[in-house]
Tab-separated table of C-alpha atoms and ligand atoms in Angstrom:
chain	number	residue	atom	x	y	z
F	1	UNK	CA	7.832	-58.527	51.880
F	2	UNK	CA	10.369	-57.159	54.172
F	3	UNK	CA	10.147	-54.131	55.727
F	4	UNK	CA	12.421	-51.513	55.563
F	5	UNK	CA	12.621	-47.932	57.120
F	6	UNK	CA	10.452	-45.173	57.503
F	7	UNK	CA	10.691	-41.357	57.610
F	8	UNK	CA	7.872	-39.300	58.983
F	9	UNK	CA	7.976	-35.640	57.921
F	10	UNK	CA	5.054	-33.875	59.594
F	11	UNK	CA	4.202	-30.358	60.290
F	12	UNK	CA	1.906	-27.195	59.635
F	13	UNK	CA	1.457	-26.249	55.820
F	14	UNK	CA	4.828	-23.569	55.866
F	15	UNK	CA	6.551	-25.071	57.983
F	16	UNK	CA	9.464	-26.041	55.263
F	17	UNK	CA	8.611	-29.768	54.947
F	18	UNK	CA	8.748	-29.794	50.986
F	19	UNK	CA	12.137	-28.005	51.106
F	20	UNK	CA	13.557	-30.390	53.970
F	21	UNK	CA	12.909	-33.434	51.764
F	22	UNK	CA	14.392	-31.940	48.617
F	23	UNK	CA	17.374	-31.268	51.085
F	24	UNK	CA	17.471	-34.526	52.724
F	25	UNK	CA	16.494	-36.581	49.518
F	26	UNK	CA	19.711	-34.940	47.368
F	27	UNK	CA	22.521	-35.778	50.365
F	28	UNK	CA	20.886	-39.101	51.121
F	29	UNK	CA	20.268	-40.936	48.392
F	30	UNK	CA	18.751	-44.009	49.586
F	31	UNK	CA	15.822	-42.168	50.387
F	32	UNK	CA	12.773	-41.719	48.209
F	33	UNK	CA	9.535	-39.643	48.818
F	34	UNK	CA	6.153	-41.419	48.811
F	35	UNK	CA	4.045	-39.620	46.245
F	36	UNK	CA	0.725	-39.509	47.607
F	37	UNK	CA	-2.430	-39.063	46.301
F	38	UNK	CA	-4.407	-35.354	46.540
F	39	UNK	CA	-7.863	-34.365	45.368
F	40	UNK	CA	-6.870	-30.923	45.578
F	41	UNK	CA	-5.875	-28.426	41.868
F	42	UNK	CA	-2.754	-29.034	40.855
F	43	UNK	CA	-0.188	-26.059	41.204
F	44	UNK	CA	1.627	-24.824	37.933
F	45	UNK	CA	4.981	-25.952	38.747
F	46	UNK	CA	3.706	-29.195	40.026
F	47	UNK	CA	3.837	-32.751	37.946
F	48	UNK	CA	1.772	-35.585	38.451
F	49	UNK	CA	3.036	-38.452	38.930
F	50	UNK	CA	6.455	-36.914	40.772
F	51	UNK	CA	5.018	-34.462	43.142
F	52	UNK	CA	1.712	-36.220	43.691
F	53	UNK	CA	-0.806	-38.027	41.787
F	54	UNK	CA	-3.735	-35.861	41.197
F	55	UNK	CA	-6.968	-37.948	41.278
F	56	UNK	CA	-10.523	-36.477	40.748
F	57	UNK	CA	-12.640	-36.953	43.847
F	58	UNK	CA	-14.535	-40.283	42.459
F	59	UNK	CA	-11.009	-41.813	41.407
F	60	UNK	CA	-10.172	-41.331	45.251
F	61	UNK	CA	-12.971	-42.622	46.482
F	62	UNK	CA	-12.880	-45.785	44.465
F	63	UNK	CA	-9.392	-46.258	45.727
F	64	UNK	CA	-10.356	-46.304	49.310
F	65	UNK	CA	-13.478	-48.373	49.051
F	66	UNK	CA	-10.788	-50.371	47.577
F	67	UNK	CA	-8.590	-50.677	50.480
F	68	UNK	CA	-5.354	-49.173	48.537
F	69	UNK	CA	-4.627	-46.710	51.154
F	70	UNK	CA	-2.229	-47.156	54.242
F	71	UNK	CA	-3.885	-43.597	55.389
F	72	UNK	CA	-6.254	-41.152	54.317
F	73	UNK	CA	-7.153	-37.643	55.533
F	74	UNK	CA	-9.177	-34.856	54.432
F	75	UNK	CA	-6.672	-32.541	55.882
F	76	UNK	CA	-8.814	-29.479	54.271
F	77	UNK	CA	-12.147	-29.202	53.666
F	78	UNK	CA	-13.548	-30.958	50.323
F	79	UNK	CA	-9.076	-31.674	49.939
F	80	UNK	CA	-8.268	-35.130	50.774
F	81	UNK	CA	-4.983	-36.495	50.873
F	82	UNK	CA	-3.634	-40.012	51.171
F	83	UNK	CA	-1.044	-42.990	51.302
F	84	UNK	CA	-0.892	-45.572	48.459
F	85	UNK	CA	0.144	-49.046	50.158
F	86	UNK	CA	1.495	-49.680	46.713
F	87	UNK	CA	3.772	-46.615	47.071
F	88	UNK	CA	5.587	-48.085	50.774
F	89	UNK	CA	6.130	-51.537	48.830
F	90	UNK	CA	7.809	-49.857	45.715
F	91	UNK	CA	10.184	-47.681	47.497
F	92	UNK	CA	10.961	-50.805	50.205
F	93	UNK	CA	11.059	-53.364	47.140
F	94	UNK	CA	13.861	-50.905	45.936
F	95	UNK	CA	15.855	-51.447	48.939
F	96	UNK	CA	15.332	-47.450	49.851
F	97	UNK	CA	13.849	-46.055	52.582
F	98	UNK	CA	10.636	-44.278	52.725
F	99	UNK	CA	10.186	-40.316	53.222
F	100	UNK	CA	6.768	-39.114	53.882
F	101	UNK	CA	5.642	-35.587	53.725
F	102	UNK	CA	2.790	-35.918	55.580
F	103	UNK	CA	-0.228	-34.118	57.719
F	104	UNK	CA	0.303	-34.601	61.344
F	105	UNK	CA	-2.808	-37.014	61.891
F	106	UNK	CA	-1.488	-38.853	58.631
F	107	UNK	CA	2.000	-39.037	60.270
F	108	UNK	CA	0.618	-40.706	63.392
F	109	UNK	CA	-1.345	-42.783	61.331
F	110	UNK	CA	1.735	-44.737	59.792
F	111	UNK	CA	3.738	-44.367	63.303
F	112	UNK	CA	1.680	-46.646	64.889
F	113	UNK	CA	1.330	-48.674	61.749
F	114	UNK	CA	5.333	-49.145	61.939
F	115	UNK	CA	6.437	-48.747	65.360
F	116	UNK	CA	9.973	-50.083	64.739
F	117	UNK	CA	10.276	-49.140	61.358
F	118	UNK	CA	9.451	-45.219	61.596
F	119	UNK	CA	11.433	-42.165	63.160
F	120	UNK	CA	8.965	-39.180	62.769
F	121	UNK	CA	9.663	-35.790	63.021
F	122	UNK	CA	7.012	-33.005	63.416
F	123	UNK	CA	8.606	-29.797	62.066
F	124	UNK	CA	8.018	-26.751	63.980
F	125	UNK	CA	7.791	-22.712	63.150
F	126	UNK	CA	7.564	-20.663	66.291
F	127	UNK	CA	5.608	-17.531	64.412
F	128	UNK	CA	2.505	-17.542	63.048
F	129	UNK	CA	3.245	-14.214	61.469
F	130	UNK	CA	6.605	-16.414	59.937
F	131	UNK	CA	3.774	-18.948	58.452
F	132	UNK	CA	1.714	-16.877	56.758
F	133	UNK	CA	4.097	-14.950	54.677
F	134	UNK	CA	5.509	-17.975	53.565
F	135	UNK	CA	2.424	-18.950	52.421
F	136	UNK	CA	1.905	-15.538	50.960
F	137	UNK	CA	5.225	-15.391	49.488
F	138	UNK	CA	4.891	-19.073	47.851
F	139	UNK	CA	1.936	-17.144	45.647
F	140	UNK	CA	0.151	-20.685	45.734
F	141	UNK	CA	-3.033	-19.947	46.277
F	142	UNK	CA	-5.682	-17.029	47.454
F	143	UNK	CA	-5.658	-15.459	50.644
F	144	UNK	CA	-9.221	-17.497	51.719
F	145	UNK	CA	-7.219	-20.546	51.326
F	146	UNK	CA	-3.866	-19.349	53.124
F	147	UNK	CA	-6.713	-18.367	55.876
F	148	UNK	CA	-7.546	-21.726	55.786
F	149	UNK	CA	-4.030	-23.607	56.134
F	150	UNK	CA	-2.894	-20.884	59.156
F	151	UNK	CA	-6.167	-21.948	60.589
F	152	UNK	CA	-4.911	-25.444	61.162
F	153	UNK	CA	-1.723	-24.896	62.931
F	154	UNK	CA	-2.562	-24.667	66.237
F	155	UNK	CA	-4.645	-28.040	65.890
F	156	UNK	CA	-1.592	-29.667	64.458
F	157	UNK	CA	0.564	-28.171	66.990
F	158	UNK	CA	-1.270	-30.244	69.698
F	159	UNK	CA	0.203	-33.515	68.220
F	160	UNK	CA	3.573	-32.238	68.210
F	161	UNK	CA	4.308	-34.273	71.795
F	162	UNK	CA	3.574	-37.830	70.012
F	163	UNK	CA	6.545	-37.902	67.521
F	164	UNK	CA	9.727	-39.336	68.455
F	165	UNK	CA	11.537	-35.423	67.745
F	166	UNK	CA	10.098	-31.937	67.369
F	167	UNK	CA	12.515	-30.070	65.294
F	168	UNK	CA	12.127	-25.919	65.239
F	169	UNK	CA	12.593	-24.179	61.626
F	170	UNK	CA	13.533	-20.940	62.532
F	171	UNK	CA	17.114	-21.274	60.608
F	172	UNK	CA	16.684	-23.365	57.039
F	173	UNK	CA	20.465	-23.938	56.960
F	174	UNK	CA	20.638	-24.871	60.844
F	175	UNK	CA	17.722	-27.212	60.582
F	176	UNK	CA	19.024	-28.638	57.405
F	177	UNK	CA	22.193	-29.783	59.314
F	178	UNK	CA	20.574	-30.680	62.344
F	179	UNK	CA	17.886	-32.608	60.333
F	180	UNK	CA	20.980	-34.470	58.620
F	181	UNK	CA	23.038	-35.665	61.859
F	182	UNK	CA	18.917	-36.941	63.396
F	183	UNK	CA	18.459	-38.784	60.281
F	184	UNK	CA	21.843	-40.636	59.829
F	185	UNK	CA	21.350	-41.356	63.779
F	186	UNK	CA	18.323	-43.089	62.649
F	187	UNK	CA	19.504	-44.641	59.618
F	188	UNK	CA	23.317	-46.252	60.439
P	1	LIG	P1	-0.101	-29.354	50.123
P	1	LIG	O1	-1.484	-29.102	49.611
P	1	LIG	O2	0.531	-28.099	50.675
P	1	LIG	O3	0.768	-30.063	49.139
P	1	LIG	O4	-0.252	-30.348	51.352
P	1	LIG	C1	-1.130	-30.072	52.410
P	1	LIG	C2	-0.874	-31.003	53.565
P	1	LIG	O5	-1.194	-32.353	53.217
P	1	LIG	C3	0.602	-31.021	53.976
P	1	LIG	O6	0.660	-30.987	55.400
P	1	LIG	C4	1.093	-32.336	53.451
P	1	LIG	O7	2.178	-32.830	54.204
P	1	LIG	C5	-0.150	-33.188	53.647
P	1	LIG	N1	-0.115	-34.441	52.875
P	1	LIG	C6	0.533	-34.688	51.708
P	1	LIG	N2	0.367	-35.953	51.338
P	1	LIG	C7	-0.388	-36.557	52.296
P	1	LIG	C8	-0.873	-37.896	52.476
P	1	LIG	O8	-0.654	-38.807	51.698
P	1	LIG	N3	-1.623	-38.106	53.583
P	1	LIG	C9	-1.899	-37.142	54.494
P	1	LIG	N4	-2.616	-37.474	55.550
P	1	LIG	N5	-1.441	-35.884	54.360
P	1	LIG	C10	-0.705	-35.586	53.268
């Protein structure tokens, strides 16, 4: 198979990666999120299939004693999260190039996987204080869990040195364009 291009979208839970790729995917249209795979509930607005596949815990398991993942975290306790191979060799089959919205550890995971292939970005929000009431305002899930996500930022800060850009979202519509000119840099 030959292999095409990758995207690496990493960042703290608030941090605007989901909006960025909905951005990015609808002015660039050769690129095509990797659906991953997710133990955790599924939210109401959320489909299987299109903005993850929603496996029960044994499902998962089976697929990694399988060897079907590129990369597999549990990114939150008892919630693990993880990288089809089959999903990379659809989207590259297609000719199109690969988005991931990923955890930071998961990011780094397919970076080294893909050295020449992959441009990653980790996706930055300087406030805390910015984080959580996006988190409040998404009206996602209870404050013990929001508790939990804010909890891992500062972990997943410490990783933002080992990707190839660190990109602040302070500004959506100023990231979105600056996001735009990095990627086409990348891409042509
Ligand atoms: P959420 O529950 O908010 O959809 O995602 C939680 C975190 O898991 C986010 O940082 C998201 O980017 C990350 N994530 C989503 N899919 C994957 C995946 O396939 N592998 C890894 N390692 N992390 C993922």
């Amino acid at each position: 198979m030959k292999k095409g291009k990758i995207i690496i979208l990493s960042g703290p839970s608030g941090s605007g990666k989901t909006t960025i790729s909905n951005f990015l995917r609808s002015k660039i249209s050769c690129l095509e999120l990797s659906i991953s795979c997710t133990t955790r509930k599924k939210r109401k607005h959320e489909i299987h299939g299109i903005d993850y596949y929603f496996l029960s815990r044994k499902n998962f398991f089976s697929k990694i004693n399988k060897c079907q993942f590129l990369e597999w975290e549990e990114v939150y306790q008892k919630q693990f999260y993880g990288t089809l191979k089959s999903e990379l060799h659809r989207i590259w089959k297609n000719n199109k190039i690969v988005l991931f919205d990923i955890d930071v550890k998961g990011g780094l995971n397919i970076k080294k996987q893909y050295p020449n292939h992959s441009y990653s970005i980790f996706l930055m929000v300087q406030s805390i204080d910015i984080l959580k009431s996006r988190l409040i305002d998404r009206k996602d899930e209870n404050m013990e869990k929001i508790k939990m996500r804010l909890k891992r930022v500062e972990y997943e800060n410490n990783f933002s040195h080992l990707f190839d850009v660190i990109v602040s979202n302070n500004n959506l519509l100023e990231t979105q364009k600056h996001m735009l000119i990095l990627i086409k840099q990348f891409l042509y």
